[in-house]
Amino acid sequence: MPAPASADIDLPSLEPLFRPRSIAVLGASSSPTKVGGRPVAALIRNRFEGAIYPVNPRSDTIQGLPAFASVKDIPGAVDLAICTVPPAAVMSVLAECAEKEVGGLVVFTSGFAEVGETAPQEAMAGLAREAGIRLMGPNCMGMVNFGSRAVGSFHPAFAEEVVPGAIGLVSQSGAFGGLAYMLARTRAQSLSYMFTTGNEADVDVGDCTAFLADDPDTKAILLYMEGCRNGPKFLAALERARENETPVIAVKLGRTEAGAAAAASHTAALAGEDAVFDSIFRQFGVYRAESIEEFFDVARSCVIGALPTNDRVAMVTVSGGVGVLMADDANRRGLDVAPMPEAAQRRMLELVPFAAARNPIDVTGQFLNDPSLLDQFIELAAKNGDYGSLVSFQGSIGRNPALMEATRSSWIARKAANPDMHFAVSGFCTPDYTRDLEAAGIPVYEEATHATRAIAALAGFARSFRERRARLAVPAPADLPTGLVNELAALDIVAAAGVPTVPARRVRTAREAADAAANLGFPVVLKVLSADILHKSDIGGVRLGIADRAGAQAAFDEILAAARDAQPDAAIDGCLVAPMVTGGVETILGVQRDPVFGPIVMFGLGGIFVEALKDVTFRAAPFDETEARAMIESVAAYPLLTGLRGQPPADLDTLAAALSRLSLFAAANAAAVESLDINPFLVRPEGALALDAVLVTRPATP
Amino acid sequence: MPAPASADIDLPSLEPLFRPRSIAVLGASSSPTKVGGRPVAALIRNRFEGAIYPVNPRSDTIQGLPAFASVKDIPGAVDLAICTVPPAAVMSVLAECAEKEVGGLVVFTSGFAEVGETAPQEAMAGLAREAGIRLMGPNCMGMVNFGSRAVGSFHPAFAEEVVPGAIGLVSQSGAFGGLAYMLARTRAQSLSYMFTTGNEADVDVGDCTAFLADDPDTKAILLYMEGCRNGPKFLAALERARENETPVIAVKLGRTEAGAAAAASHTAALAGEDAVFDSIFRQFGVYRAESIEEFFDVARSCVIGALPTNDRVAMVTVSGGVGVLMADDANRRGLDVAPMPEAAQRRMLELVPFAAARNPIDVTGQFLNDPSLLDQFIELAAKNGDYGSLVSFQGSIGRNPALMEATRSSWIARKAANPDMHFAVSGFCTPDYTRDLEAAGIPVYEEATHATRAIAALAGFARSFRERRARLAVPAPADLPTGLVNELAALDIVAAAGVPTVPARRVRTAREAADAAANLGFPVVLKVLSADILHKSDIGGVRLGIADRAGAQAAFDEILAAARDAQPDAAIDGCLVAPMVTGGVETILGVQRDPVFGPIVMFGLGGIFVEALKDVTFRAAPFDETEARAMIESVAAYPLLTGLRGQPPADLDTLAAALSRLSLFAAANAAAVESLDINPFLVRPEGALALDAVLVTRPATP
């Protein structure tokens, strides 16, 4: 049995695995190119600051170090053991580690769940759990702690001495881990930690993310994911990263069907529904990158630059065209290319009468005649207009010998004078020029739109960190019925959760129907009430717009006759009577039990928008009204809620409150609710209410 | 008066300007760093193959060449004159050029339309036109013919010797022209021509595009546009490029409002509505790039690689994760990551039992043990499955000394054996390795998704070249009434254009209404018929679902009373009677007179899709049914036409035919039609018909 999914994260238990002071290599080889020899060679080459213990029963010395026949023979404590032995030997080696009270184990060995051998993997994980050993792998390429130079990986990328950096990487793909390090190095960056999680028999992407979120050397977290085994733990880790204000950038594979098929064949991961992943990334402020280059570019910007304090961006360019290109890109990404205040514009036009001073600000080729102009424009843009970011396209200034020195020093001085403002430079620069600007906190991009892309990503992180989410108290579980639930019972449960519903009554006779209708006020609707009848309209079980007592009585009789005719075996609880409510916008609120993330709340507009256009969004429950508002605004049909052709806008406050309350209900009753559809949830100019609800409960787990 | 917009392109007249055999520099300077000195210095340095004539009344010798007091004093013929004189001197210099019968004139000088001085610019253009001189500029950075080394630009990028290439660049921004050349050089590419069109007093982006479409040295055309002055000429140029199978890649600025505001302030260009530009790019198979890096990356791929013969792409990777990333990206871009045929999969699994053989194909790390594996997999992927493209992610093989030689020679051999297949490689490669692969016709990308992006772009070009458009015969103009037109007249005009319409009759009395209704068959609709009443429903001028003669008579009287009451001054032509048609999907077909491109046809779904969600698409008229079909499929609401929940799909053939016929009508009557809205155009499972039409005609131009 695999361990049940849980949001618990035990960081202290990860210390020996991720910050080891002593490392044993089980199956160590004298050959530094063999899998069992590579970690030994890498630890020696990198002057790992702790003890290195090669373990091999057939050698006394490995790569110049004394070797041990068993991990049990090692005199001192062993924090981390790296297992490179064949699959058949893993369990006995693990038993010895348990006896030795090893703290962490990295298992390179493959041949487990990834080829269908799940039972041996579960046995391994069970034994490690009992022994209190945290286990990474199997079928992984290990981990590297770049600060302490603990290189516990056999990837050839670590055949040279490693360089520490500030980007923490978690990769479910082993090959990608080493590749990522090489990629980071080509961008003059490096990693703080690399974790490749392989089959995730114990330590998974959630554990690693939480560890990095708390690590003082890690300024940005990169996730390379194919799926997620433990949704609640992953969400808890993302929440921790947000609380600690550590940006998370993710590449999540399997966006399309062909991709998903390949991801499933590549590892044993259960790829969650991509739309759910995408929505959860939005919910937790995770930036989803579409390419490896974007992945590193955004991380690099987080490490080098300050997070912008707002979404306003000033653009100072020496090419009007590139300025417009940046403005287009920034707008598309949700930044605000707000105009420069008029006084500052006037001052700029005094400096260069033909400049464009609004924003983007075009200094024009005049700076060639007076190199100080660029600096003066940048100072004006930094001091006026309350911009959170300032980006400059400066063409080939950064490799023009006549202009480099002046602009280099002015950039460094301007940045020092404005430490909280995000500065970015784009253009052609020499490596020296780039290095100096980046050391001063100014990331440099060759491509102008990569600068705006990174600024938009960083502004998104800042927004996510700024918008403090309410600490939500999840209520006690409701006393839900098991088995099938009729519409009225479902509406009552929804109402008890704090979501407004139409006042509906159950009636058992035609006379009761007429009385209830008169009491509620005409016109009314009558619907057959039966947990067994799902498509009420199709069988003649719904009557709309009933205008008087006689109509109500007749409708009751006709509905019951039609229902008995269509489904003779259905248990019929009478009819439901409710006021006929019209006007407003029909929306759908739903709860689904996601196999990975548990209770998920869905929102969309009714009818074709959900059914044909799949224009819906999801959030993991629970969430507050701020998040609900973001959710509402993220569907394509959102303009229909804002009031069209003189119509008043829909009551978005009530809608957001209903979504948040529904999410609290979903979180409180995660064990009992399989799905809940409120369709339609009618949002009117003032107020909103559920007109129908379908609840499917789950049998109680033993 | 500026010259009227016309689709005429006179390529022979551009020869002296773009392929000059002799160049005069007017206002030539002895200083090679001054604007008047730079072209002289660049022509000398580049050993321009024709004659160079500096013109300056105050010097006998300029930069070692004999100088002339006036262009008229030059002994030989002058193909091209480059004008660097101040604005006040331009007209007299131009008059001398006219006398000398110069063929082309490049005017660097600024201070014309870009600062509001339109009259002097029009005078200049008029004089050039009379003299038969083709004029580039004013306010431009000139042109460069890289093949003949005719460097007619003062951009500092040309201070070093130029290198010829196969990418033709047309830029409305001068600064961008030189920058683009530098960018191309950093990607080991170069240009065939650079044209910076400036204020486009004569030669514009359309002329330059058409010239490059016919140029044998140009394999791809790059357009950097802020707007378009002559829509018909630009469209004719794009059509010419498509006929000649020359790919066109465009960056069009001003996509968003902030961008558009800046673009308008940067040049005097009238930026066309961006949605129209976007649709026209689709119509003519132009690839629209969002960044400069993408712009060059796609052009580079066109120059190096073969156009794929189909949309199927095989992916061979050494990292499963990167394979999935490429598959996701390829799918999103409309490529088909089709599975490898089963026999080939079996053969791959014989080679590497743990490989993923479906597609993406993961060779796994096994190739490290046997470098020939990658080659065997590539051969299998090239020979099976009818893939138009093959892309390989090969990690750091391209800079691994042990693996470089074997893979380099096998790539070159495989490509030679499959010349029509598009091959692409992604990964880390040494410059040598990259150069050798690219020389063999295999573009190399560091970023894996840039390879899939380029393949998708190239596959799009191939598709556009393959889908031969019907040669459309535009009919003779209809005899359209001037002034206001009532609904029935508009429907008759629409019907005459070949678009199906509801059978509607005009009735002048209640009795006639009843007779006509009985004749058409009940139920019917009655609407007030008046060119003066635009919102018929709002004033009670429409009655739906009239069931019998009495109802028709009553409705007629009530409608006329309501109309007279609401708009006493309206000229009322009686009523329109038509059968009440229901069912099907409501769409909108429209014609708009675009200020840049002339008659444009719009398509969208009715109601909220057009009004709230702006989910519409445009095409320049005329177009055939294939293009109409692409148009229909491009709106977000398209799934609503394909049949939902067991509904039959809408009759897309009839809809496409109607759109194409409407486009022919729009083209034929471009001078007379301001706008035409067919709303709704009801598309049913079999057939479709216009239920209402509003035509606005234009006064005849004198």
Short mmCIF file of C-alpha atoms in Angstrom, two decimals, chain B residues 398-647:
data_model
loop_
_atom_site.label_atom_id
_atom_site.label_comp_id
_atom_site.label_asym_id
_atom_site.label_seq_id
_atom_site.Cartn_x
_atom_site.Cartn_y
_atom_site.Cartn_z
CA GLY B 398 26.89 18.56 -30.37
CA ARG B 399 29.66 19.58 -28.04
CA ASN B 400 30.65 16.18 -26.72
CA PRO B 401 34.00 15.31 -28.35
CA ALA B 402 33.27 11.56 -28.22
CA LEU B 403 29.96 11.90 -30.06
CA MET B 404 30.27 14.92 -32.33
CA GLU B 405 32.05 13.34 -35.30
CA ALA B 406 29.76 10.34 -35.65
CA THR B 407 26.53 12.35 -35.33
CA ARG B 408 27.72 15.17 -37.58
CA SER B 409 28.43 12.86 -40.51
CA SER B 410 25.26 10.83 -39.97
CA TRP B 411 23.09 13.96 -39.92
CA ILE B 412 24.64 15.18 -43.14
CA ALA B 413 24.15 11.79 -44.81
CA ARG B 414 20.54 11.42 -43.60
CA LYS B 415 19.64 14.88 -44.83
CA ALA B 416 21.23 14.20 -48.23
CA ALA B 417 19.16 11.01 -48.47
CA ASN B 418 15.94 12.88 -47.58
CA PRO B 419 16.22 16.26 -49.30
CA ASP B 420 12.48 17.03 -49.23
CA MET B 421 12.06 16.33 -45.53
CA HIS B 422 12.57 19.19 -43.10
CA PHE B 423 15.27 18.25 -40.59
CA ALA B 424 15.96 20.28 -37.44
CA VAL B 425 18.29 19.76 -34.50
CA SER B 426 18.01 21.24 -31.04
CA GLY B 427 20.55 21.13 -28.23
CA PHE B 428 23.94 22.49 -27.23
CA CYS B 429 26.32 22.53 -30.16
CA THR B 430 29.73 24.04 -30.86
CA PRO B 431 29.76 26.78 -33.52
CA ASP B 432 31.56 24.39 -35.90
CA TYR B 433 29.02 21.65 -35.45
CA THR B 434 26.17 24.11 -35.96
CA ARG B 435 27.80 25.57 -39.08
CA ASP B 436 28.29 22.13 -40.67
CA LEU B 437 24.70 21.03 -40.00
CA GLU B 438 23.27 24.31 -41.25
CA ALA B 439 25.41 24.15 -44.39
CA ALA B 440 23.83 20.74 -45.01
CA GLY B 441 20.32 22.23 -44.72
CA ILE B 442 19.58 21.43 -41.07
CA PRO B 443 18.82 24.45 -38.87
CA VAL B 444 20.09 24.15 -35.30
CA TYR B 445 18.32 25.64 -32.25
CA GLU B 446 19.51 25.83 -28.67
CA GLU B 447 15.90 25.97 -27.42
CA ALA B 448 13.83 22.90 -28.32
CA THR B 449 10.54 24.78 -28.67
CA HIS B 450 12.11 27.24 -31.10
CA ALA B 451 12.61 24.27 -33.42
CA THR B 452 8.93 23.31 -33.18
CA ARG B 453 7.89 26.94 -33.56
CA ALA B 454 9.92 27.26 -36.77
CA ILE B 455 8.63 23.96 -38.14
CA ALA B 456 5.05 25.09 -37.51
CA ALA B 457 5.76 28.37 -39.32
CA LEU B 458 7.35 26.60 -42.29
CA ALA B 459 4.54 24.06 -42.44
CA GLY B 460 2.13 27.00 -42.54
CA PHE B 461 3.98 28.52 -45.49
CA ALA B 462 3.94 25.17 -47.29
CA ARG B 463 0.19 24.82 -46.65
CA SER B 464 -0.46 28.32 -47.94
CA PHE B 465 1.60 27.66 -51.10
CA ARG B 466 -0.07 24.26 -51.62
CA GLU B 467 -3.67 25.42 -51.29
CA ARG B 468 -4.04 27.05 -54.65
CA ARG B 469 -6.66 29.74 -54.44
CA ALA B 470 -9.26 29.94 -57.18
CA ARG B 471 -8.64 32.78 -59.62
CA LEU B 472 -11.74 34.81 -58.95
CA ALA B 473 -13.52 36.78 -61.65
CA VAL B 474 -14.92 39.86 -59.95
CA PRO B 475 -18.35 40.58 -61.47
CA ALA B 476 -19.39 43.93 -62.91
CA PRO B 477 -20.59 46.45 -60.33
CA ALA B 478 -24.27 46.19 -59.43
CA ASP B 479 -26.56 49.10 -60.22
CA LEU B 480 -26.88 50.20 -56.60
CA PRO B 481 -29.21 52.97 -55.47
CA THR B 482 -27.61 55.98 -53.84
CA GLY B 483 -28.78 57.22 -50.48
CA LEU B 484 -30.74 55.24 -47.94
CA VAL B 485 -31.98 51.76 -48.80
CA ASN B 486 -34.79 49.93 -47.04
CA GLU B 487 -34.53 46.36 -45.76
CA LEU B 488 -36.35 44.76 -48.68
CA ALA B 489 -34.16 46.53 -51.23
CA ALA B 490 -31.08 45.49 -49.26
CA LEU B 491 -32.27 41.86 -49.18
CA ASP B 492 -32.89 41.98 -52.94
CA ILE B 493 -29.36 43.26 -53.51
CA VAL B 494 -27.97 40.52 -51.28
CA ALA B 495 -29.99 37.89 -53.16
CA ALA B 496 -28.77 39.24 -56.49
CA ALA B 497 -25.22 38.77 -55.18
CA GLY B 498 -25.96 35.06 -54.86
CA VAL B 499 -26.47 34.97 -51.09
CA PRO B 500 -29.66 33.10 -50.11
CA THR B 501 -32.30 35.30 -48.46
CA VAL B 502 -35.68 34.76 -46.83
CA PRO B 503 -38.53 35.22 -49.37
CA ALA B 504 -39.87 38.62 -48.28
CA ARG B 505 -42.61 40.77 -49.78
CA ARG B 506 -43.51 44.39 -49.48
CA VAL B 507 -47.11 45.09 -48.50
CA ARG B 508 -48.78 48.49 -48.43
CA THR B 509 -52.10 47.68 -46.76
CA ALA B 510 -53.38 45.38 -44.04
CA ARG B 511 -55.23 43.43 -46.69
CA GLU B 512 -52.08 42.98 -48.76
CA ALA B 513 -50.30 41.88 -45.59
CA ALA B 514 -52.86 39.15 -44.95
CA ASP B 515 -52.77 37.98 -48.61
CA ALA B 516 -49.00 37.88 -48.72
CA ALA B 517 -48.81 36.05 -45.39
CA ALA B 518 -51.31 33.44 -46.56
CA ASN B 519 -49.35 33.07 -49.75
CA LEU B 520 -46.02 32.62 -47.94
CA GLY B 521 -47.57 30.33 -45.32
CA PHE B 522 -48.04 30.98 -41.61
CA PRO B 523 -46.43 31.76 -39.24
CA VAL B 524 -44.96 34.96 -40.62
CA VAL B 525 -43.15 38.04 -39.36
CA LEU B 526 -44.13 41.61 -40.17
CA LYS B 527 -41.64 44.48 -39.98
CA VAL B 528 -41.96 48.14 -40.76
CA LEU B 529 -40.24 49.00 -44.02
CA SER B 530 -38.38 52.29 -43.86
CA ALA B 531 -34.87 53.32 -44.65
CA ASP B 532 -35.23 55.98 -41.95
CA ILE B 533 -35.93 53.57 -39.07
CA LEU B 534 -32.82 51.76 -37.93
CA HIS B 535 -33.96 50.14 -34.67
CA LYS B 536 -37.27 48.64 -35.75
CA SER B 537 -37.80 46.46 -32.67
CA ASP B 538 -37.27 49.32 -30.25
CA ILE B 539 -40.21 51.31 -31.65
CA GLY B 540 -42.63 48.36 -31.91
CA GLY B 541 -41.98 47.94 -35.61
CA VAL B 542 -41.57 44.15 -35.59
CA ARG B 543 -44.12 41.39 -34.92
CA LEU B 544 -43.02 37.75 -34.81
CA GLY B 545 -44.96 34.51 -35.08
CA ILE B 546 -48.15 35.81 -36.69
CA ALA B 547 -50.39 32.79 -37.02
CA ASP B 548 -53.27 33.81 -39.29
CA ARG B 549 -54.80 36.40 -41.65
CA ALA B 550 -56.51 38.33 -38.88
CA GLY B 551 -53.25 38.52 -36.97
CA ALA B 552 -51.44 39.79 -40.05
CA GLN B 553 -54.02 42.54 -40.65
CA ALA B 554 -53.96 43.67 -37.03
CA ALA B 555 -50.17 43.57 -36.89
CA PHE B 556 -49.88 45.72 -40.02
CA ASP B 557 -52.08 48.44 -38.58
CA GLU B 558 -50.40 48.37 -35.19
CA ILE B 559 -46.88 48.50 -36.69
CA LEU B 560 -47.69 51.47 -38.89
CA ALA B 561 -49.33 53.32 -36.02
CA ALA B 562 -46.35 52.65 -33.77
CA ALA B 563 -43.87 53.75 -36.41
CA ARG B 564 -45.74 56.99 -37.18
CA ASP B 565 -45.99 57.64 -33.49
CA ALA B 566 -42.29 57.08 -32.82
CA GLN B 567 -40.84 58.72 -35.93
CA PRO B 568 -43.42 61.02 -37.51
CA ASP B 569 -40.94 62.24 -40.13
CA ALA B 570 -39.83 58.82 -41.33
CA ALA B 571 -40.65 57.85 -44.90
CA ILE B 572 -42.52 54.58 -44.48
CA ASP B 573 -42.70 52.17 -47.41
CA GLY B 574 -45.29 49.90 -45.79
CA CYS B 575 -44.29 46.60 -44.22
CA LEU B 576 -42.18 43.61 -45.07
CA VAL B 577 -43.79 40.15 -44.70
CA ALA B 578 -41.64 37.05 -44.52
CA PRO B 579 -42.02 33.47 -43.30
CA MET B 580 -41.07 33.04 -39.66
CA VAL B 581 -37.87 30.99 -39.84
CA THR B 582 -36.41 29.42 -36.69
CA GLY B 583 -33.75 26.89 -35.82
CA GLY B 584 -30.13 26.88 -36.84
CA VAL B 585 -27.28 29.09 -35.69
CA GLU B 586 -27.41 32.87 -36.05
CA THR B 587 -24.33 34.32 -37.71
CA ILE B 588 -23.40 37.75 -38.97
CA LEU B 589 -21.88 38.43 -42.37
CA GLY B 590 -20.69 41.95 -42.94
CA VAL B 591 -18.86 44.15 -45.39
CA GLN B 592 -16.90 47.15 -44.21
CA ARG B 593 -14.97 49.68 -46.17
CA ASP B 594 -11.56 49.64 -44.46
CA PRO B 595 -9.62 52.91 -44.76
CA VAL B 596 -6.45 50.98 -45.65
CA PHE B 597 -7.52 47.78 -47.37
CA GLY B 598 -10.84 48.74 -48.99
CA PRO B 599 -13.67 46.18 -48.89
CA ILE B 600 -13.28 43.79 -45.96
CA VAL B 601 -15.68 40.95 -45.17
CA MET B 602 -16.46 40.10 -41.55
CA PHE B 603 -17.77 36.86 -40.09
CA GLY B 604 -18.93 36.01 -36.59
CA LEU B 605 -21.67 34.31 -34.61
CA GLY B 606 -24.67 36.43 -33.71
CA GLY B 607 -25.56 38.24 -30.52
CA ILE B 608 -23.11 38.25 -27.64
CA PHE B 609 -20.32 36.70 -29.69
CA VAL B 610 -20.02 39.75 -31.86
CA GLU B 611 -21.17 42.39 -29.41
CA ALA B 612 -19.60 41.36 -26.10
CA LEU B 613 -16.82 38.98 -27.00
CA LYS B 614 -15.69 40.56 -30.30
CA ASP B 615 -15.24 37.06 -31.64
CA VAL B 616 -15.06 37.98 -35.32
CA THR B 617 -12.67 37.57 -38.20
CA PHE B 618 -12.01 39.54 -41.37
CA ARG B 619 -10.75 38.91 -44.89
CA ALA B 620 -9.95 41.26 -47.72
CA ALA B 621 -12.39 40.84 -50.61
CA PRO B 622 -12.59 38.85 -52.81
CA PHE B 623 -11.77 35.33 -51.61
CA ASP B 624 -12.81 31.80 -52.53
CA GLU B 625 -14.75 29.18 -50.56
CA THR B 626 -11.59 27.54 -49.23
CA GLU B 627 -10.60 30.82 -47.61
CA ALA B 628 -14.19 31.30 -46.39
CA ARG B 629 -14.01 27.91 -44.72
CA ALA B 630 -10.73 28.85 -42.98
CA MET B 631 -12.43 32.06 -41.87
CA ILE B 632 -15.40 30.21 -40.36
CA GLU B 633 -13.12 27.79 -38.53
CA SER B 634 -11.02 30.59 -37.05
CA VAL B 635 -13.62 32.08 -34.68
CA ALA B 636 -13.66 30.89 -31.09
CA ALA B 637 -17.36 30.01 -31.26
CA TYR B 638 -16.81 27.70 -34.25
CA PRO B 639 -17.70 24.57 -32.21
CA LEU B 640 -21.29 25.88 -32.06
CA LEU B 641 -21.55 25.29 -35.81
CA THR B 642 -20.34 21.70 -35.67
CA GLY B 643 -23.40 20.20 -33.95
CA LEU B 644 -23.74 19.89 -30.20
CA ARG B 645 -25.54 17.42 -27.95
CA GLY B 646 -26.78 15.36 -30.87
CA GLN B 647 -27.76 18.37 -32.97
#
